[in-house]
Coordinates of C-alpha atoms in Angstrom, one line a residue:
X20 CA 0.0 0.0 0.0
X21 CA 3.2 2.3 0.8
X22 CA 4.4 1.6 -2.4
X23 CA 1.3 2.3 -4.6
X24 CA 0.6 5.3 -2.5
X25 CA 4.4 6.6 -3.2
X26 CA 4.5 5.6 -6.6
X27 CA 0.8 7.5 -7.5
X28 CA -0.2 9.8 -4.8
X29 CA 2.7 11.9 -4.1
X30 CA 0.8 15.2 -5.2
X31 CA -0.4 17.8 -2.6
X32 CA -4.1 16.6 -4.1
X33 CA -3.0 13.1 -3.3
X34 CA -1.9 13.9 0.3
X35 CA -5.2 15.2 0.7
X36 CA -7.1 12.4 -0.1
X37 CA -5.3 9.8 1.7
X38 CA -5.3 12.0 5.0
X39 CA -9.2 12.6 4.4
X40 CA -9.2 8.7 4.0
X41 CA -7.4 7.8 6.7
X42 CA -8.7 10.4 9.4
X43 CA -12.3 9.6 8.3
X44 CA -11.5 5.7 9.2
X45 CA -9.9 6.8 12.4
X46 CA -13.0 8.8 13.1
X47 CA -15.5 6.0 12.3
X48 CA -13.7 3.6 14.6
X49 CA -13.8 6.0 17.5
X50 CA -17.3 6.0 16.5
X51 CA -18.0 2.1 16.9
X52 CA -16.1 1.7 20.1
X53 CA -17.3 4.6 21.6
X54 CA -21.3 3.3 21.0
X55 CA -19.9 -0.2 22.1
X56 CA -18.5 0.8 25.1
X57 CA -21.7 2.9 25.8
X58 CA -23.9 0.3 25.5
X59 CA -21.6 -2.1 27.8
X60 CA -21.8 0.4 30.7
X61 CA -25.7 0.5 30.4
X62 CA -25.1 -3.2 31.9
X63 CA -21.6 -2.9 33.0
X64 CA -20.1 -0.4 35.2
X65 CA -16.4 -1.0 34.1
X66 CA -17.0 -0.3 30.3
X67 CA -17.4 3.4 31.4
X68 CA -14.6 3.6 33.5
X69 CA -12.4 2.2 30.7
X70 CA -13.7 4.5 28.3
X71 CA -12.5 7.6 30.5
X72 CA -8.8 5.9 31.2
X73 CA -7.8 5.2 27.6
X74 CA -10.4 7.9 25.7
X75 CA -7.6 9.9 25.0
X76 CA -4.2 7.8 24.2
X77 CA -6.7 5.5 22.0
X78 CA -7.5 9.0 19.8
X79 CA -4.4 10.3 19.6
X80 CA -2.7 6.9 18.9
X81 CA -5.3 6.2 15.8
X82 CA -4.6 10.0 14.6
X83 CA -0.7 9.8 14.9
X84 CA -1.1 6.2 12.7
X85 CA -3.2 8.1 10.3
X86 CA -0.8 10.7 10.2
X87 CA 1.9 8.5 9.4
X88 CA 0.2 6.7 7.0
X89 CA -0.1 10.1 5.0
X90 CA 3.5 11.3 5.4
X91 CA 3.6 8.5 2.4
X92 CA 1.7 10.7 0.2
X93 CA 3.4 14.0 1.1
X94 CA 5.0 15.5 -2.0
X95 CA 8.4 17.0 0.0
X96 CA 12.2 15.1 -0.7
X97 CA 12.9 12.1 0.2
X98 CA 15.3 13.1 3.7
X99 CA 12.5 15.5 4.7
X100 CA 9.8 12.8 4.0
X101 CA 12.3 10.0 6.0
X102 CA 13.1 12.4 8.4
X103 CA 8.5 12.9 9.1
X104 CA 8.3 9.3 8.9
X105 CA 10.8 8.9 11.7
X106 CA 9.0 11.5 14.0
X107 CA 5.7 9.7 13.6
X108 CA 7.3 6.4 14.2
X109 CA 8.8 8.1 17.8
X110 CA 5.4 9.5 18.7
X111 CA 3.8 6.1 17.4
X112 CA 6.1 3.8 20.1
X113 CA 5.1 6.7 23.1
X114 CA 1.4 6.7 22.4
X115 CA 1.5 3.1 22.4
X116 CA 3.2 2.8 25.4
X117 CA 0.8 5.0 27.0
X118 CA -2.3 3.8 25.8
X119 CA -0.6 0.0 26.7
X120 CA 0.1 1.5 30.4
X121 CA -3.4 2.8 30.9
X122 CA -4.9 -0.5 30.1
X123 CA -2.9 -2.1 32.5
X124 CA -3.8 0.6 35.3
X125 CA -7.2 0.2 34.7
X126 CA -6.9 -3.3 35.0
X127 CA -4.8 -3.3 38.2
X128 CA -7.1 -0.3 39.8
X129 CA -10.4 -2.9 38.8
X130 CA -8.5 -5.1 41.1
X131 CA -7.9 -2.9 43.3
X132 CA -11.1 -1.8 44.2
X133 CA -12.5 -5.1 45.8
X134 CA -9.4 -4.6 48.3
X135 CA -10.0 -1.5 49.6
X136 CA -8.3 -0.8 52.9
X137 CA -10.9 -0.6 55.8
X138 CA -10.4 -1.4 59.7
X139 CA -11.7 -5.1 59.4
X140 CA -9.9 -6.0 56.3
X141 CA -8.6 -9.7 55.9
X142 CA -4.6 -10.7 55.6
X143 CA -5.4 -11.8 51.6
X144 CA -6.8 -8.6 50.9
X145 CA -4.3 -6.6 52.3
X146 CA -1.8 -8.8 50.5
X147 CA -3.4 -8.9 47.3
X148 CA -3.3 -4.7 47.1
X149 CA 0.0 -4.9 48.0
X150 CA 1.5 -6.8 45.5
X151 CA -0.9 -5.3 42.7
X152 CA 0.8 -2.0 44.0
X153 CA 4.6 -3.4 43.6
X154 CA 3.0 -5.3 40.4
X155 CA 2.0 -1.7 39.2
X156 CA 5.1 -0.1 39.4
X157 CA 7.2 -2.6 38.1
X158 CA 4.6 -3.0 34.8
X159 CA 4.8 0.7 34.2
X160 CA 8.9 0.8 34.8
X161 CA 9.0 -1.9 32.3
X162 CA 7.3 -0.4 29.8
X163 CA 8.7 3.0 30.2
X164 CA 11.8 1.5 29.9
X165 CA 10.9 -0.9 26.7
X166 CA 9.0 2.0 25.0
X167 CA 12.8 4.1 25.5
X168 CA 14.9 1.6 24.5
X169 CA 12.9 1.0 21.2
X170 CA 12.9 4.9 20.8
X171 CA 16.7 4.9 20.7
X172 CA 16.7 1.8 18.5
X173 CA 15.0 3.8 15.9
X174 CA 18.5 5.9 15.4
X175 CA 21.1 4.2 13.5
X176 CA 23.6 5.7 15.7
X177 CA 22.4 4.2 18.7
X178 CA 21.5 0.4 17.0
X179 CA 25.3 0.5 16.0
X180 CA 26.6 1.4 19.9
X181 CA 23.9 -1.5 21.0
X182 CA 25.9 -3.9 18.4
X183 CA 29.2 -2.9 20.4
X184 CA 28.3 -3.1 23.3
X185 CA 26.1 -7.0 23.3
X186 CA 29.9 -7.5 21.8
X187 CA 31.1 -7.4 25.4
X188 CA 28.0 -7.7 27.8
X189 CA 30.1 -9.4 30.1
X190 CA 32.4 -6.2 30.9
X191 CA 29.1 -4.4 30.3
X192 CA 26.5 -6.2 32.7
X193 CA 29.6 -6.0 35.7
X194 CA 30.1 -1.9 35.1
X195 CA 26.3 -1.8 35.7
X196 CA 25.7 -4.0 37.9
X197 CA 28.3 -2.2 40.2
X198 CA 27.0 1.3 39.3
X199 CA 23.3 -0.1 39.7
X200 CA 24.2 -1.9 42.6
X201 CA 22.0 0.4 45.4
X202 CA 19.0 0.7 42.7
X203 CA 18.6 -2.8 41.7
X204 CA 19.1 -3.9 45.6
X205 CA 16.0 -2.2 46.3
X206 CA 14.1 -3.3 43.5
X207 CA 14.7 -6.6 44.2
X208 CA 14.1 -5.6 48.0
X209 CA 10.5 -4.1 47.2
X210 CA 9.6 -7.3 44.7
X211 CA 10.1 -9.6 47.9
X212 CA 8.3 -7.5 50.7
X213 CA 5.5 -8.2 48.1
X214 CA 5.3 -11.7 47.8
X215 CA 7.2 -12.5 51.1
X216 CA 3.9 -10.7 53.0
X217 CA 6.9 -9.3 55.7
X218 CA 5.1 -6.7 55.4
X219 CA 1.5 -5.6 53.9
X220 CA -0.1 -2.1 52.9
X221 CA -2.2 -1.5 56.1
X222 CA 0.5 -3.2 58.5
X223 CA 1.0 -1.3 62.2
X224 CA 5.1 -2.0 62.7
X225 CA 7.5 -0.4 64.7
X226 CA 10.3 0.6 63.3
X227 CA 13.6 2.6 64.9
X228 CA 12.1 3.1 67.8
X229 CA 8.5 4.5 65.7
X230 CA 4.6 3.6 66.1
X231 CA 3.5 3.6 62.5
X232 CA 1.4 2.2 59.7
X233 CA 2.4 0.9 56.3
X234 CA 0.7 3.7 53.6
X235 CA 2.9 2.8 50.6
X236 CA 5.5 0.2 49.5
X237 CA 7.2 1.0 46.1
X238 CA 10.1 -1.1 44.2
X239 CA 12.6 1.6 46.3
X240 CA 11.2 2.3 49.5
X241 CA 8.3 2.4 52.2
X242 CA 6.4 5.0 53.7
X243 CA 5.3 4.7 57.3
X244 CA 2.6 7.2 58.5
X245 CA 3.8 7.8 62.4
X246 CA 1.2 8.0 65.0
X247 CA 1.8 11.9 65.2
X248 CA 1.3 12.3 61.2
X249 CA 4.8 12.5 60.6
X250 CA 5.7 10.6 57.4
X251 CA 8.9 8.2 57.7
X252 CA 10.5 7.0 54.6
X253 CA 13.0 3.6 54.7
X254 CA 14.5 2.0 51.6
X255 CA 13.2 -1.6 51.1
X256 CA 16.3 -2.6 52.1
X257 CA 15.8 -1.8 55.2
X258 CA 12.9 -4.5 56.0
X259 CA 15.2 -7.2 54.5
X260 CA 18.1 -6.7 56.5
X261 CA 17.2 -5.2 59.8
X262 CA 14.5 -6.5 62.8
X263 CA 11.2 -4.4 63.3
X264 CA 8.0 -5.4 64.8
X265 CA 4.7 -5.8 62.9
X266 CA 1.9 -6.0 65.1
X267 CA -0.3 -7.2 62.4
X268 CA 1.4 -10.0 60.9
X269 CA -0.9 -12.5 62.3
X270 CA -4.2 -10.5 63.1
X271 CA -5.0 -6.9 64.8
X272 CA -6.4 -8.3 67.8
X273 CA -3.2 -7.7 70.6
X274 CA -2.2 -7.7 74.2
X275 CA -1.6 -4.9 76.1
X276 CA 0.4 -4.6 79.7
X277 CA 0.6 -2.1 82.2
X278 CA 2.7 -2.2 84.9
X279 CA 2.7 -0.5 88.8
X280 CA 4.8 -0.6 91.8
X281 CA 3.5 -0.9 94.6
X282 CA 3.5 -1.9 98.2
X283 CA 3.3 -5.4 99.4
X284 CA -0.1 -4.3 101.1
X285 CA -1.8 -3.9 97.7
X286 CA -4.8 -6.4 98.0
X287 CA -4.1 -7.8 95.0
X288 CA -7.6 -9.6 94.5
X289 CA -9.5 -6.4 95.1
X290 CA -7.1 -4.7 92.3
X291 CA -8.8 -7.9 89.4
X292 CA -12.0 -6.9 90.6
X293 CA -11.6 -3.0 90.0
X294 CA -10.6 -4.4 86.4
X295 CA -13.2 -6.3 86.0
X296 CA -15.0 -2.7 86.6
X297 CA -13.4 -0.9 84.8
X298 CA -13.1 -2.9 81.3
X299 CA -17.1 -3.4 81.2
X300 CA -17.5 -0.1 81.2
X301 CA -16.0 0.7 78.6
X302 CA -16.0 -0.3 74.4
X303 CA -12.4 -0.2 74.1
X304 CA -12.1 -4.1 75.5
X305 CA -12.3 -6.8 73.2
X306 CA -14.0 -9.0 76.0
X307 CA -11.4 -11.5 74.8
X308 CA -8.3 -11.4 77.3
X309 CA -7.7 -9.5 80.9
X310 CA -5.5 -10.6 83.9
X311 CA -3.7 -9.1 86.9
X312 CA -0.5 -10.9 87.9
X313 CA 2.4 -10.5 90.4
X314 CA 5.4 -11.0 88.2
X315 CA 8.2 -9.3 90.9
X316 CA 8.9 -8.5 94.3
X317 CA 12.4 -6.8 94.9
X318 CA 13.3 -3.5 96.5
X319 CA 10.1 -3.6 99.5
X320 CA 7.9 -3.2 96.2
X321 CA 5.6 -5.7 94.4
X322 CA 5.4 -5.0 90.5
X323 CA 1.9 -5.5 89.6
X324 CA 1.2 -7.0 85.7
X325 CA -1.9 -5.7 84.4
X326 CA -2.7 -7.3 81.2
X327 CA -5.6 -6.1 78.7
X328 CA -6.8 -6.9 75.1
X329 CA -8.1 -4.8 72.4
X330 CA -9.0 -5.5 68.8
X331 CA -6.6 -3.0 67.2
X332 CA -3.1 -1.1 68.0
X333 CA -5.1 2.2 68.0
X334 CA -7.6 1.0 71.0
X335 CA -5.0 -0.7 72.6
X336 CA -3.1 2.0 73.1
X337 CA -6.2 4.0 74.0
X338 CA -7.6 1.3 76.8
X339 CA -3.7 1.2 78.2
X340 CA -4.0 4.8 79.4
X341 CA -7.8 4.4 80.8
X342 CA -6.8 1.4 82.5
X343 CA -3.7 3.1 84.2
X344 CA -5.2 6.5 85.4
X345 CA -8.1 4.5 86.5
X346 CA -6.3 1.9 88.6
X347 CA -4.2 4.6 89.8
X348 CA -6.9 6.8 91.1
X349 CA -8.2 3.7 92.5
X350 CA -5.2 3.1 94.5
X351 CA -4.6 6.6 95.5
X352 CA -8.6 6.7 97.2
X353 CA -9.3 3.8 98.0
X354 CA -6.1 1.7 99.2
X355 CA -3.5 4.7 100.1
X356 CA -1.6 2.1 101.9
X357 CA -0.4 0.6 98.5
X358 CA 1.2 3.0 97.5
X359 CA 4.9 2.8 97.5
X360 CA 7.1 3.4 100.5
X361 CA 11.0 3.3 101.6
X362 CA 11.5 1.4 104.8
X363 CA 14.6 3.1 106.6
X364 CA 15.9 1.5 109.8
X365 CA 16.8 4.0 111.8
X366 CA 18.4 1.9 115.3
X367 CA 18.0 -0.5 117.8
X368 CA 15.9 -0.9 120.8
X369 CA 18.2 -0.6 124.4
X370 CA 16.5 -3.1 125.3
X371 CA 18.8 -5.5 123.0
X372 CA 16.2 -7.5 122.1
X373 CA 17.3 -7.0 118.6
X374 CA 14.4 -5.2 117.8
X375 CA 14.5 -2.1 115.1
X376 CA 12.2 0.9 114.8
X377 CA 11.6 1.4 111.0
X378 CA 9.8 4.5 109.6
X379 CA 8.3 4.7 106.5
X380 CA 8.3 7.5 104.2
X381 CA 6.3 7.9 100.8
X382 CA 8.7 7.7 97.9
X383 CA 9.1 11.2 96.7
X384 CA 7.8 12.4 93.4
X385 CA 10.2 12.7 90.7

């Protein structure tokens, strides 16, 4: 067709007609799949999604073919003909490539949306939306990069370098795997935090010392919004070579302590009843798990456990606090003779008997 249009068309008047014939074919199949996709949506809620992601790199990818086709027909020299043809064939490969990337995003997005990231969601869909977001990245990296690399293949210049240097890939792939050598660590890094589920999107971890969630995992690094908003930003790296905590690995649902010293006249019995109280009246407790234990007695003190459940790291945190300040009001009204105390020996009876007066003083406030 390239030929016969060359060999008869090649006249301004010629030029004309084929553009007219081509645009007007362009135009009639935007036509069709626009009323197709239309009349899908009526049913089909995704056809008119699609239709707004890839309206507009469809178009201008039939127009630029059209176009091209045409440049066949221009009546101009050949260098300045070869030189058209080459631009169209540039902004052919990038049009593609976007039109090809914004099928794939809507695709991935479709997916997506069945996932999305509530309170109560399960460990498979967590997982799933974060691999389709590592999946994602890596699709539209690899066809960025394809779409370039075909670009430059287009210049002669650059086909003959490529000739060169698959001569010696060997020397080539070590120079570039030692300059590359952070960048592809992390890519491979943020590929295996996907499909390893180390961590998920959603995730609560703690990290250097940090309370935060996972927002965002990308083939380089990971974002982790902190409980006080602040935003902190790892490489990849960093979760597959260092320890840090994921309070979610397994389920939300966690077990909280809080811990007092007090004196050995603490009635300790009384104290599990007053958390008894205390957890039914409020909608923090998970009704699942609650204990009060003894776990030390050193220095005249006892160290009082107080164990408490909650169904997420958020009301954990929050039922922690009620159930200190209450529990330490409770002490301080009810049982003042808990509190702590320092036990100073001061001398010994004249009698000899061996007996001691001991005072007792409330340990100061820090």
């Amino acid at each position: 067709m390239t030929e016969e249009i060359e060999q008869n068309w090649q006249t301004w008047t010629g030029f004309a007609i084929v553009a007219g014939v081509a645009l007007a074919i362009v135009i009639a199949i935007m036509v069709v799949v626009a009323v197709a996709l239309n009349l899908i949506a009526r049913r089909k809620s995704w056809a008119s999604r699609l239709s707004e992601r890839v309206r507009w790199p469809f178009r201008v990818t039939l127009l630029i073919l059209a176009l091209a086709v045409s440049m066949s027909a221009l009546p101009v020299d050949d260098d300045l003909r070869g030189g058209l043809t080459h631009l169209f064939g540039i902004l052919i490969i990038i049009s593609g490539a976007w039109l090809l990337a914004q099928l794939f995003l809507f695709f991935i997005d479709s997916g997506s949306q069945r996932y999305r990231l509530v309170e109560s969601d399960t460990f498979s869909a967590r997982k799933i939306r974060t691999q389709l977001q590592i999946v994602r990245r890596l699709v539209i990296v690899v066809i960025v990069v394809v779409a370039a690399g075909a670009i430059l293949m287009t210049f002669d210049a650059v086909r003959a370098v490529g000739a060169s240097v698959l001569a010696s890939a060997g020397i080539a792939s070590i120079v570039a795997g030692l300059a590359a050598q952070s960048v592809l660590s992390n890519l491979f890094a943020g590929v295996q935090l996907a499909f390893s589920e180390a961590i998920r999107v959603g995730d609560v971890v703690v990290v250097e010392g940090e309370f935060g969630r996972i927002n965002e995992i990308t083939l380089s690094y990971v974002v982790l919004e902190l409980w006080d908003q602040r935003t902190l930003v790892l490489p990849c790296t960093y979760f597959t070579t260092n320890p840090f905590e994921n309070w979610t690995k397994l389920g939300r649902a966690l077990l909280g302590t809080v811990y007092f010293d007090l004196d050995w006249r603490v009635p300790v019995e009384q104290m599990r009843g007053e958390l008894e109280r205390i957890l039914t009246e409020t909608e923090l407790w998970d009704r699942a798990s609650h204990s009060v234990q003894v776990t030390d007695a050193v220095g005249g003190m006892l160290q009082v456990r107080v164990v408490v459940s909650a169904s997420d790291s958020g009301q954990l945190w929050d039922l922690r606090c009620l159930v200190r300040e209450k529990l330490a009001e409770w002490v301080r009204t009810a049982h003042p003779e808990a509190l702590p105390l320092q036990r100073v020996q001061i001398g010994e009876e004249p009698s000899g008997a061996g007996a001691m007066r001991v005072r007792e003083q409330p340990i100061p406030e820090a």
